[in-house]
mmCIF file of C-alpha atoms in Angstrom:
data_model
loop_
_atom_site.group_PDB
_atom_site.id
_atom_site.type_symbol
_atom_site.label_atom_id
_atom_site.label_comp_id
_atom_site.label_asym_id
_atom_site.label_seq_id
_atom_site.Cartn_x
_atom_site.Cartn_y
_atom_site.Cartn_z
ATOM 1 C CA UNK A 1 -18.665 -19.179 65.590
ATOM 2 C CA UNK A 2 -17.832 -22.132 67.838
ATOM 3 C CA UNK A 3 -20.742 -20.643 70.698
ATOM 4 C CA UNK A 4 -23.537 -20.225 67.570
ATOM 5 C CA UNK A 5 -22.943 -23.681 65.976
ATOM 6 C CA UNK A 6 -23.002 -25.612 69.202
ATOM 7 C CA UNK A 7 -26.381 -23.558 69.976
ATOM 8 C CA UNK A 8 -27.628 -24.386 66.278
ATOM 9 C CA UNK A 9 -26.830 -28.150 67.244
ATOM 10 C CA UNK A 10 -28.770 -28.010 70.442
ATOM 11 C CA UNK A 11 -31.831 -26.434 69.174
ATOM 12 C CA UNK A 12 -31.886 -28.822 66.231
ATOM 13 C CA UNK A 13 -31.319 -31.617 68.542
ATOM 14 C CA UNK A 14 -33.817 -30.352 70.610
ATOM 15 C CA UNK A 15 -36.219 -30.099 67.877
ATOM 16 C CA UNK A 16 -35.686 -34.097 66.773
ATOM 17 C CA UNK A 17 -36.337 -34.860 70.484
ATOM 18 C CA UNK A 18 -39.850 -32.947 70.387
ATOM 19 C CA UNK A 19 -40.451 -34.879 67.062
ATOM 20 C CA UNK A 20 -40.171 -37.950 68.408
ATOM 21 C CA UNK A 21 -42.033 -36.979 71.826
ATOM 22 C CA UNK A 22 -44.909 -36.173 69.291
ATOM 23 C CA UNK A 23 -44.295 -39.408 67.829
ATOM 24 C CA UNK A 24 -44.425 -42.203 70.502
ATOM 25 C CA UNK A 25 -47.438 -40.022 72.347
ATOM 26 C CA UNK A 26 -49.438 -40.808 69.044
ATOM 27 C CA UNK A 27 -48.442 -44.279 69.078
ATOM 28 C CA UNK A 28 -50.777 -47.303 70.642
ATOM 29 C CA UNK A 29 -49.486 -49.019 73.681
ATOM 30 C CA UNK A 30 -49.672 -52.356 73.531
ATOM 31 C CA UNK A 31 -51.791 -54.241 76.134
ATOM 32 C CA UNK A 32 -54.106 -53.001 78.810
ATOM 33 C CA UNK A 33 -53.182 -49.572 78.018
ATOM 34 C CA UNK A 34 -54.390 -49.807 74.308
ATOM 35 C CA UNK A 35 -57.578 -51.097 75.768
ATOM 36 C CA UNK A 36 -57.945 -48.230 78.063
ATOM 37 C CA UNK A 37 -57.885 -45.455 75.624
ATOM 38 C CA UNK A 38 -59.474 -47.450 72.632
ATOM 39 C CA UNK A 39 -63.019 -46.033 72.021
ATOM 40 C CA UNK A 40 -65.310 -48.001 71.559
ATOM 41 C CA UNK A 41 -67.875 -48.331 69.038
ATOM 42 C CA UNK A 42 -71.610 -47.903 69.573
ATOM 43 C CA UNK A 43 -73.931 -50.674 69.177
ATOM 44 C CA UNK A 44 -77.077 -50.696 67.138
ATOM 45 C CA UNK A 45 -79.931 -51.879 67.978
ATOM 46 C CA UNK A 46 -83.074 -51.002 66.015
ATOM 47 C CA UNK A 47 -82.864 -46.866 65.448
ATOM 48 C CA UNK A 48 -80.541 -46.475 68.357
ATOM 49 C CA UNK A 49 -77.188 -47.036 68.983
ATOM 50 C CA UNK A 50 -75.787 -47.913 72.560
ATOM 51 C CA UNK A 51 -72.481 -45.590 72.892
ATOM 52 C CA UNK A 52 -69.816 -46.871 75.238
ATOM 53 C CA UNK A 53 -70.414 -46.023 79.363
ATOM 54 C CA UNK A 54 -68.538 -43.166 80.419
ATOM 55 C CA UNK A 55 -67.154 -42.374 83.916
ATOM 56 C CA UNK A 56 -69.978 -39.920 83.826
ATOM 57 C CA UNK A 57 -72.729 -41.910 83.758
ATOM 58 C CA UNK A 58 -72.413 -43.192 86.879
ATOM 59 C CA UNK A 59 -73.073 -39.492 88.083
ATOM 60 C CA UNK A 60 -76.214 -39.369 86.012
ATOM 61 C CA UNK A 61 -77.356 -42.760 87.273
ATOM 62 C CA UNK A 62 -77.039 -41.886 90.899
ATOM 63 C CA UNK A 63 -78.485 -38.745 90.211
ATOM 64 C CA UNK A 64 -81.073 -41.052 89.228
ATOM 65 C CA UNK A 65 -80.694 -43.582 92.073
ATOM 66 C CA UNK A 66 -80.299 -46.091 89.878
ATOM 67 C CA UNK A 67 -79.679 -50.182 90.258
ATOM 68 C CA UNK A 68 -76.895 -49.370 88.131
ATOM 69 C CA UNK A 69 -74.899 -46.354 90.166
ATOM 70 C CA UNK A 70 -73.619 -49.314 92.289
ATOM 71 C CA UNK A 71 -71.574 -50.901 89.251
ATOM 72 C CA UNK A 72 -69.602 -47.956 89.983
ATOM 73 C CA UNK A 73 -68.121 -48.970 93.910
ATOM 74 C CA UNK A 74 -68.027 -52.547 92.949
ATOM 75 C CA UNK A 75 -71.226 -53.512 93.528
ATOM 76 C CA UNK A 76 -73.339 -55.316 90.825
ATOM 77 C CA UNK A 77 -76.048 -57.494 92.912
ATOM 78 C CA UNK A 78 -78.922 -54.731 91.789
ATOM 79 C CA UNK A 79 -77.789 -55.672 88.128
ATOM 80 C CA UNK A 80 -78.143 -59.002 88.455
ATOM 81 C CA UNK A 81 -81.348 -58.561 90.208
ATOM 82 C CA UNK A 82 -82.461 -55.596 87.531
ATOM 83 C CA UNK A 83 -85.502 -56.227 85.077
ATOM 84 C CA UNK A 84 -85.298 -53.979 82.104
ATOM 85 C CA UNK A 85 -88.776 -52.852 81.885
ATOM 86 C CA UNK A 86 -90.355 -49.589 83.283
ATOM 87 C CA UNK A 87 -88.874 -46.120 84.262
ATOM 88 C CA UNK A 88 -86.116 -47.149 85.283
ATOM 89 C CA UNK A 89 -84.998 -49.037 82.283
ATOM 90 C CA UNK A 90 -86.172 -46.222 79.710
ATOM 91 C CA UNK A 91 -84.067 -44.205 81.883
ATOM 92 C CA UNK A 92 -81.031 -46.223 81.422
ATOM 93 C CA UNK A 93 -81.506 -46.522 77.716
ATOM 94 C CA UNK A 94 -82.494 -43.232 77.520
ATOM 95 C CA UNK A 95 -78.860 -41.939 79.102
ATOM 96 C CA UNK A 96 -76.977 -44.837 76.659
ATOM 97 C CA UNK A 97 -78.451 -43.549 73.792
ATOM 98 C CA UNK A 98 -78.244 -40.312 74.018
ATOM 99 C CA UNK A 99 -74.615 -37.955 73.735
ATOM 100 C CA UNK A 100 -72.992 -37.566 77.008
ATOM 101 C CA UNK A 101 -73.359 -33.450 76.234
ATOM 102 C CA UNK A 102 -77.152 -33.920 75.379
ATOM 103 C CA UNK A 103 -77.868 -35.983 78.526
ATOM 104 C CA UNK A 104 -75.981 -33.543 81.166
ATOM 105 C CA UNK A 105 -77.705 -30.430 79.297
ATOM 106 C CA UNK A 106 -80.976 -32.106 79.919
ATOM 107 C CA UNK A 107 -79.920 -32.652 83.849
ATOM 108 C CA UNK A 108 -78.720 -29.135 83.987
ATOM 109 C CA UNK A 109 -81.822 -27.921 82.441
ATOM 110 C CA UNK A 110 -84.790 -30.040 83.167
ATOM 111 C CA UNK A 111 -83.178 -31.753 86.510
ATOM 112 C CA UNK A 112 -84.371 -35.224 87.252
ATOM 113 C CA UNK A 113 -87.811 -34.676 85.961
ATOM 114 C CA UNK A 114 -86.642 -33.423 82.547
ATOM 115 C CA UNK A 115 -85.050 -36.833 82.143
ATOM 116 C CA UNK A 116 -87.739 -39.051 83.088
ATOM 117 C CA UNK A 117 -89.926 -37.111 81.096
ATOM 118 C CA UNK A 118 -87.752 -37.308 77.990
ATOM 119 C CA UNK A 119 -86.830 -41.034 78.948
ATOM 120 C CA UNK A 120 -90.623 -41.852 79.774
ATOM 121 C CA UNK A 121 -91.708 -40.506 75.770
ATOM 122 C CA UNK A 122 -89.002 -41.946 74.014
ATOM 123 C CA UNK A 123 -89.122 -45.258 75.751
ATOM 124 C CA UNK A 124 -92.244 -46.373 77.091
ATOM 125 C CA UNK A 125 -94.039 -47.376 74.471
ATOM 126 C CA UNK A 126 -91.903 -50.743 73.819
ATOM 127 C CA UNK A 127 -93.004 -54.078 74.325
ATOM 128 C CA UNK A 128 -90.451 -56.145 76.174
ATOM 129 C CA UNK A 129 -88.513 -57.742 74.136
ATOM 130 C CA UNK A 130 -87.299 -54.151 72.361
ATOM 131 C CA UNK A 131 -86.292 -53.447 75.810
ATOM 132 C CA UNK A 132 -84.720 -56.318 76.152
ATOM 133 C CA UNK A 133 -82.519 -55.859 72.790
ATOM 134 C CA UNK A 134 -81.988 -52.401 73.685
ATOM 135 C CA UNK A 135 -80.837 -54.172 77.832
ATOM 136 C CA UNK A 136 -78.410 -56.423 76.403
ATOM 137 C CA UNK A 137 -76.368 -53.749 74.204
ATOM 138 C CA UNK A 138 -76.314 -51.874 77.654
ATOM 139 C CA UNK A 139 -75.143 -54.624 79.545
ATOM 140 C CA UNK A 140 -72.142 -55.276 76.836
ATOM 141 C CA UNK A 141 -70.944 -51.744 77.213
ATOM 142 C CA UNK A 142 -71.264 -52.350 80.578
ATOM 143 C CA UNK A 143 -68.655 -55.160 80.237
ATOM 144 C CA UNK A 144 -66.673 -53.179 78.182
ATOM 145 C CA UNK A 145 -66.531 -50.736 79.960
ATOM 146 C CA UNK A 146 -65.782 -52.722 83.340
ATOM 147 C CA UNK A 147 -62.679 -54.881 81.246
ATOM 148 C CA UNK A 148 -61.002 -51.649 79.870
ATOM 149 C CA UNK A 149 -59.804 -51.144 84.124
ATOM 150 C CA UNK A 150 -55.786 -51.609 84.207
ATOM 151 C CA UNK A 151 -54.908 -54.578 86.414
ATOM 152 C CA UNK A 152 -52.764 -53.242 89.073
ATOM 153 C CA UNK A 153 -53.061 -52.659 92.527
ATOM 154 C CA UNK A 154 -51.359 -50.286 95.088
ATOM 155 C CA UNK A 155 -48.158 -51.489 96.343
ATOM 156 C CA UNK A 156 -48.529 -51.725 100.330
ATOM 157 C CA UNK A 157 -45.440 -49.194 102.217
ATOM 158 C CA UNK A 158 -45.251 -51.641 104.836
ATOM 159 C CA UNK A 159 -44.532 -54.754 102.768
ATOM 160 C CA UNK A 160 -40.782 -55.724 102.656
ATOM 161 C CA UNK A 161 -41.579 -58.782 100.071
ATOM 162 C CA UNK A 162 -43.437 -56.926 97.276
ATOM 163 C CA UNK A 163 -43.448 -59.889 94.762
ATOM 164 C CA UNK A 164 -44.243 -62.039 97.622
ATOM 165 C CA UNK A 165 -47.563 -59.955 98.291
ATOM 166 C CA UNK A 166 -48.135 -60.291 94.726
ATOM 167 C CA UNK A 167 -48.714 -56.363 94.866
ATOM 168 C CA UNK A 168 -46.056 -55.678 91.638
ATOM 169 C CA UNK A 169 -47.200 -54.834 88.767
ATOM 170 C CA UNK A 170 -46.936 -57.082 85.798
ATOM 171 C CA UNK A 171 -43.685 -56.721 84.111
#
């Protein structure tokens, strides 16, 4: 009896420890972290709504060979020099309105023609300042997006003074 009640106590025990596994994996982090895996809501503009930028947008936007694609190694000089009128800016609005499935589908199906096709009809028919509303929802997500990164770099093998490098982590 003594074997089967100590077994009875570990699988209970065992059982509260899952629980609470369950528990503070379902509960928000606070700080950067929260930030990280907070979605985030769409904006509206008009009809459309901006969704967030996804890791996977890059991918369609150098697919593309978009100004954009360079946000994605660091670089944002072709943003800052990027007018949002033409192809390539129905494109862009075109891939931020539209569900990530919906836009890889098209890519899969159509290639890069399908898109500027189906960017080309939907978009190309606004005057400039629609484009414009529609560029600065885009460019928030952007920023959104580009915030949400965890501030922490790699801490250097070499370095005896780790604080001193000021490669720690916050505490």
């Amino acid at each position: 009896m003594g074997i089967e009640s100590d077994i009875a106590k570990t699988a209970a025990r065992q059982k509260l420890e899952s629980q609470a596994a369950a528990i503070a994996i379902a509960t928000p982090r606070p700080g950067a972290l929260a930030d990280v895996f907070k979605s985030q809501p769409d904006i509206e503009v008009g009809k459309y709504k901006v969704r967030p930028f996804y890791d996977l947008d890059f991918e369609f936007l150098q697919e593309l060979s978009h100004p954009f694609s360079t946000f994605a190694v660091g670089d944002t000089k072709e943003i800052d020099e990027f007018v949002p009128r033409g192809p390539k800016a129905w494109q862009l609005f075109w891939i931020m309105t539209t569900p990530v499935t919906d836009v890889e589908a098209l890519f899969k199906s159509g290639g890069i023609k399908g898109v500027q096709e189906a960017s080309r009809a939907e978009f190309g028919q606004y005057q400039l300042g629609a484009l414009f509303s529609l560029y600065k929802a885009v460019v928030s997500q952007l920023m959104i997006y580009a915030k949400s990164v965890v501030g922490y770099s790699a801490i250097e093998p070499e370095s005896d003074d780790k604080e001193a490098s000021g490669k720690v982590p916050p505490q």
